[in-house]
PDB file of C-alpha atoms and ligand atoms in Angstrom:
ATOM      1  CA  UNK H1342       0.000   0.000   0.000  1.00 74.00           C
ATOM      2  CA  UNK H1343       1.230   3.540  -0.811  1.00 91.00           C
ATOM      3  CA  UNK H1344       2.010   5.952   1.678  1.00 95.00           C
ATOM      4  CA  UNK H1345      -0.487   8.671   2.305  1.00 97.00           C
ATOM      5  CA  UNK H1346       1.362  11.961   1.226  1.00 98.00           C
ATOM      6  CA  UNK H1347       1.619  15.106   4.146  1.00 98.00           C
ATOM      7  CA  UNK H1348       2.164  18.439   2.184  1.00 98.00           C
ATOM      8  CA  UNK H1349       2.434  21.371   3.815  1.00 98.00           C
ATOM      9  CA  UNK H1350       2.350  24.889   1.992  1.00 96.00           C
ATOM     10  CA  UNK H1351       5.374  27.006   1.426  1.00 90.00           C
ATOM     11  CA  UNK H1352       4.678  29.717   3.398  1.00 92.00           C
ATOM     12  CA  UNK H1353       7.151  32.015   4.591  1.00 93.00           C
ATOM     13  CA  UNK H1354       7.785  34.954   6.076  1.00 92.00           C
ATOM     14  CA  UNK H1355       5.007  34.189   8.822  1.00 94.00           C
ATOM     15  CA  UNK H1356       4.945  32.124  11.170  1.00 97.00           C
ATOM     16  CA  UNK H1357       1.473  29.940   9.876  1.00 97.00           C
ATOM     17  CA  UNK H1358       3.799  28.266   7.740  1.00 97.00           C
ATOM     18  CA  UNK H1359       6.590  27.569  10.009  1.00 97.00           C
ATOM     19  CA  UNK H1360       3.668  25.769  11.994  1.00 98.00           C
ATOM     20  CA  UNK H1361       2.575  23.497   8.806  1.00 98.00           C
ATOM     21  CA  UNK H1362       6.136  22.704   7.692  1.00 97.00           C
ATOM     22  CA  UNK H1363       6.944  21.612  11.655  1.00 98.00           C
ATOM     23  CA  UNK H1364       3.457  19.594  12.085  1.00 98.00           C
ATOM     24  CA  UNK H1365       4.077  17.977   8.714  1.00 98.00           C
ATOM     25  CA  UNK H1366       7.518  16.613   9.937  1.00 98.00           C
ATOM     26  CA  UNK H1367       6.236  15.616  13.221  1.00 98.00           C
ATOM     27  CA  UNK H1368       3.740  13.489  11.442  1.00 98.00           C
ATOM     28  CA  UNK H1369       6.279  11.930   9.751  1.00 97.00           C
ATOM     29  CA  UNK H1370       8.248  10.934  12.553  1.00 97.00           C
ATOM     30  CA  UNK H1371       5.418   9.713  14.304  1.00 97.00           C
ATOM     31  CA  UNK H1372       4.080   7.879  11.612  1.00 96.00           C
ATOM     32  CA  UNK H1373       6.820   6.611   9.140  1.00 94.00           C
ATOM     33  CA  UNK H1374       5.240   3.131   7.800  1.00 94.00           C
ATOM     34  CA  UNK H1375       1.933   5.250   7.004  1.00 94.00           C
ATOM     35  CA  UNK H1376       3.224   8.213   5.335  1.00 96.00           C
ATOM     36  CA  UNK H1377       5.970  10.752   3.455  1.00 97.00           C
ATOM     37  CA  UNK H1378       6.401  14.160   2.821  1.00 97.00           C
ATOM     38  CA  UNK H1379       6.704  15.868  -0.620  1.00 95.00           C
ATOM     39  CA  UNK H1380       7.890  19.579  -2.184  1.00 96.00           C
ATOM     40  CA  UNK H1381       4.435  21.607  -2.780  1.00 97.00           C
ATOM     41  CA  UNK H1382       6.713  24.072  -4.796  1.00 96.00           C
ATOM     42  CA  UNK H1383       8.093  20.627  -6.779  1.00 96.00           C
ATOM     43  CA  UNK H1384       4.296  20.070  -7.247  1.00 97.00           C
ATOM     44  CA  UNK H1385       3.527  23.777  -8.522  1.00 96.00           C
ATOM     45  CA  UNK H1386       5.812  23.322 -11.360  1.00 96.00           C
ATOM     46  CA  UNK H1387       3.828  20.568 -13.134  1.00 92.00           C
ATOM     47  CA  UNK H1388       6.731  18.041 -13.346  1.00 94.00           C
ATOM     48  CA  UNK H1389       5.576  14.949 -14.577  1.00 95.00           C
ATOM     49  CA  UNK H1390       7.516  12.689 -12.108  1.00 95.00           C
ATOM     50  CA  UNK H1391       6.444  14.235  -9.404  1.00 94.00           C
ATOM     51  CA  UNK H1392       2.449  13.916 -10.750  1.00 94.00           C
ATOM     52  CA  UNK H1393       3.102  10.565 -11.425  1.00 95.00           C
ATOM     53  CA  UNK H1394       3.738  10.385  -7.558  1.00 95.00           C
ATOM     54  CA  UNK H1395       0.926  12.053  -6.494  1.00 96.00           C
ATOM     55  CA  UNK H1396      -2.196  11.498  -9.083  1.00 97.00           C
ATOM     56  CA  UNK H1397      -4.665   9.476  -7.315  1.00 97.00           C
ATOM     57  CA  UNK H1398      -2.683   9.063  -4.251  1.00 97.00           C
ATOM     58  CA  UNK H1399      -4.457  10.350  -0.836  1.00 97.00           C
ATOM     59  CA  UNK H1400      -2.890  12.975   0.686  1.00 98.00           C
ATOM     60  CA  UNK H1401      -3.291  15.817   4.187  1.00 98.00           C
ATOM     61  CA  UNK H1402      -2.749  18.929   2.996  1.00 98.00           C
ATOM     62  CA  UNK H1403      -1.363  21.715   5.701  1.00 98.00           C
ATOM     63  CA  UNK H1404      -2.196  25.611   5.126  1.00 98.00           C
ATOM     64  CA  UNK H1405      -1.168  27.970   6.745  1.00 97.00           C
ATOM     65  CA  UNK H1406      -4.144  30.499   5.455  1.00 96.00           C
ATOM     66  CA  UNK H1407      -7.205  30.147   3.937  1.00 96.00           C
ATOM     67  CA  UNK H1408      -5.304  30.990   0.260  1.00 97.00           C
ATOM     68  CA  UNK H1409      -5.094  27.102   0.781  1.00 98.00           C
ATOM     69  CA  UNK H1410      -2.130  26.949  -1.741  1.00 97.00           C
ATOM     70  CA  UNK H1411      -1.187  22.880  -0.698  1.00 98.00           C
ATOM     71  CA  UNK H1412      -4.777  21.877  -1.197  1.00 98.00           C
ATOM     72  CA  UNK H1413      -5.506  23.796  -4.130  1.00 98.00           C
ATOM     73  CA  UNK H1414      -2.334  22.471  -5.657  1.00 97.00           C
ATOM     74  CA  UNK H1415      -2.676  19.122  -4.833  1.00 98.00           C
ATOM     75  CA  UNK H1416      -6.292  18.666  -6.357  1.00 97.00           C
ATOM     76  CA  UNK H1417      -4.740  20.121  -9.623  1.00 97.00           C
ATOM     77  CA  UNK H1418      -1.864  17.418  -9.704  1.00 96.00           C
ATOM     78  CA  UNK H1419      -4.395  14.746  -9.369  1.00 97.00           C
ATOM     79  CA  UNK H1420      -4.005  13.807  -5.734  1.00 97.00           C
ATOM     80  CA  UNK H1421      -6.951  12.928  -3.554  1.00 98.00           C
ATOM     81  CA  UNK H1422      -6.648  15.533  -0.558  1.00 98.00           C
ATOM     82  CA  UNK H1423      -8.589  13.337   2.155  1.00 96.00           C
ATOM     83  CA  UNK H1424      -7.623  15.983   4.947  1.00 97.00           C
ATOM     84  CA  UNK H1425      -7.762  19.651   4.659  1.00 98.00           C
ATOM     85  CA  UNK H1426      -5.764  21.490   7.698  1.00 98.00           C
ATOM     86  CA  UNK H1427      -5.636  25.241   8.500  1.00 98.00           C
ATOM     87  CA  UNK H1428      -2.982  26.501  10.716  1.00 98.00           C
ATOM     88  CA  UNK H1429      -5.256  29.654  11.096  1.00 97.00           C
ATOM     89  CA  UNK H1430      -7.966  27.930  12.269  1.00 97.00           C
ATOM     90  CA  UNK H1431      -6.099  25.933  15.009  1.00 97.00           C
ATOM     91  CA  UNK H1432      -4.561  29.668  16.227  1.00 97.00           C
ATOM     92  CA  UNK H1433      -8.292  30.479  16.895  1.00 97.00           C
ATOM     93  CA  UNK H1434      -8.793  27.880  19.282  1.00 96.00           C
ATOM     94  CA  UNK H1435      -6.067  29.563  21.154  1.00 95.00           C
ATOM     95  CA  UNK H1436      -6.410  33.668  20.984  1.00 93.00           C
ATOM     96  CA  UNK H1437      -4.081  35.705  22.993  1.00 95.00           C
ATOM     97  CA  UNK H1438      -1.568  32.882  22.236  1.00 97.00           C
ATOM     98  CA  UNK H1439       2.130  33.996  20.944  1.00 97.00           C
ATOM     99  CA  UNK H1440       3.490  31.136  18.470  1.00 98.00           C
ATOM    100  CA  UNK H1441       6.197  32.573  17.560  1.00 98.00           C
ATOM    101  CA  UNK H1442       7.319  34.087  14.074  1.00 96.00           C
ATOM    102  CA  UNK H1443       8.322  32.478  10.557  1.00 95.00           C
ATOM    103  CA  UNK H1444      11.893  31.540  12.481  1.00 95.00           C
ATOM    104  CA  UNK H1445      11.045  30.654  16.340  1.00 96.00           C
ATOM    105  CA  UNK H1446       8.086  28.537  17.728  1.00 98.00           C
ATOM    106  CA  UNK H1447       7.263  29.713  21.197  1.00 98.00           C
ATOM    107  CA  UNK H1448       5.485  26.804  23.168  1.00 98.00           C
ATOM    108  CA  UNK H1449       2.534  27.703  22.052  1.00 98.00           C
ATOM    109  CA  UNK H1450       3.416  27.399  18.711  1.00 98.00           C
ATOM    110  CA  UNK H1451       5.050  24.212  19.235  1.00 98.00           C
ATOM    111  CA  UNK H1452       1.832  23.235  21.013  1.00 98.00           C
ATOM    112  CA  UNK H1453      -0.232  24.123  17.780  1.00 98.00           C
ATOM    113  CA  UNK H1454       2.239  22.151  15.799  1.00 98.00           C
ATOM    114  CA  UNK H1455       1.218  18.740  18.086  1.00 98.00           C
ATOM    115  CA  UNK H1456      -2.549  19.594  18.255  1.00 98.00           C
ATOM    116  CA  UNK H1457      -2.298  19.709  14.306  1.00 98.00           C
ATOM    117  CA  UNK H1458       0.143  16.417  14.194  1.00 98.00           C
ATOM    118  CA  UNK H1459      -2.292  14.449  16.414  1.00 98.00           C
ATOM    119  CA  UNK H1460      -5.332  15.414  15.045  1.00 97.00           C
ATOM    120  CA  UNK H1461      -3.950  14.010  11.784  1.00 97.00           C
ATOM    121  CA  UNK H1462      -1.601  11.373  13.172  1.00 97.00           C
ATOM    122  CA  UNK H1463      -5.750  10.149  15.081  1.00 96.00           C
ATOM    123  CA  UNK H1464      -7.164  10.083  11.510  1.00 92.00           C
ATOM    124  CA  UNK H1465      -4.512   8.063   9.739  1.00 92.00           C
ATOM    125  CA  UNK H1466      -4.628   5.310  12.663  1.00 90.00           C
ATOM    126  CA  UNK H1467      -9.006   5.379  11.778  1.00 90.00           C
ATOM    127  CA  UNK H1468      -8.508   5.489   8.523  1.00 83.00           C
ATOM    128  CA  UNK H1469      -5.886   2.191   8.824  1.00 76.00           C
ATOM    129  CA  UNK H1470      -8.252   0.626  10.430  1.00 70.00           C
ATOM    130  CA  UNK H1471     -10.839   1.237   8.376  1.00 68.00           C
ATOM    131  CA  UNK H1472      -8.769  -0.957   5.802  1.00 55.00           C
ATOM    132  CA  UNK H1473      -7.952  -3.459   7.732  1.00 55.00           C
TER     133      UNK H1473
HETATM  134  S1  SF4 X1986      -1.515  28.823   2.222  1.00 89.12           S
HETATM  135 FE1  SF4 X1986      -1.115  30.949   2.938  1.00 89.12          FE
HETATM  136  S2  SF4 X1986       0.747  30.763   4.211  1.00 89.12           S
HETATM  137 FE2  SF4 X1986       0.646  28.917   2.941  1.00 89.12          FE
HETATM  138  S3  SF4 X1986       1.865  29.359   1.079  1.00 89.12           S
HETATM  139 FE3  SF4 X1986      -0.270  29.869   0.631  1.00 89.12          FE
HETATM  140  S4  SF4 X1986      -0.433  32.082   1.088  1.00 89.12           S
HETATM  141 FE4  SF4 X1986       1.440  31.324   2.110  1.00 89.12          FE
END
């Protein structure tokens, strides 16, 4: 069975995407045998290898915003985005909270990045065992 593909945006400059890129690698450490990472801006540019990897392969996307550039992206490559994640919409859950910036996670923001990684991490285990 493939591994389901974790893309997180490319945003920089803020710290939303500092959250996705650091949830999406926590995922994969927590959950090697399910899943793998891959370059959204390797995606953007249409190379066929890299569709061939992703067409009609599930895959989380991570945002940072609601622009929603890993999601959007992914759907055009072909990919099957199962999970859509905001980092925006976990910082509401927790207003008055300082994450950091695009360079430094505070502990909130490393917080945000494990609420994010386990709410995923919780779906991939349900959706295993779903299959099995
Ligand atoms: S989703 Fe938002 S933060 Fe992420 S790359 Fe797009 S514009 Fe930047």
């Amino acid at each position: 069975m493939s591994k389901t593909k974790i893309i997180p945006c490319s945003g920089i400059g803020k710290v939303h995407g500092s959250i996705a890129r650091e949830a999406a690698f926590e995922i994969i450490r927590r959950e090697n045998e399910k899943c793998e990472t891959m370059c959204l801006a390797h995606i953007v540019t249409g190379d066929v290898d890299i569709k061939e990897k992703i067409e009609n392969e599930k895959c989380i996307t991570i945002d940072g915003c609601p622009a929603l550039c890993a999601a959007k992206n992914v759907e055009l490559a072909g990919g099957i985005v199962e999970q859509s994640i905001r980092v925006i919409d976990e910082m509401k859950k927790h207003r008055g909270a300082k994450p950091g910036t695009a360079t430094y996670l505070t502990e909130d923001g490393w917080k945000m990045v494990d609420n994010i990684a386990s709410n995923i991490c919780e779906n991939l285990r349900a959706s295993s065992l779903e299959v099995d």
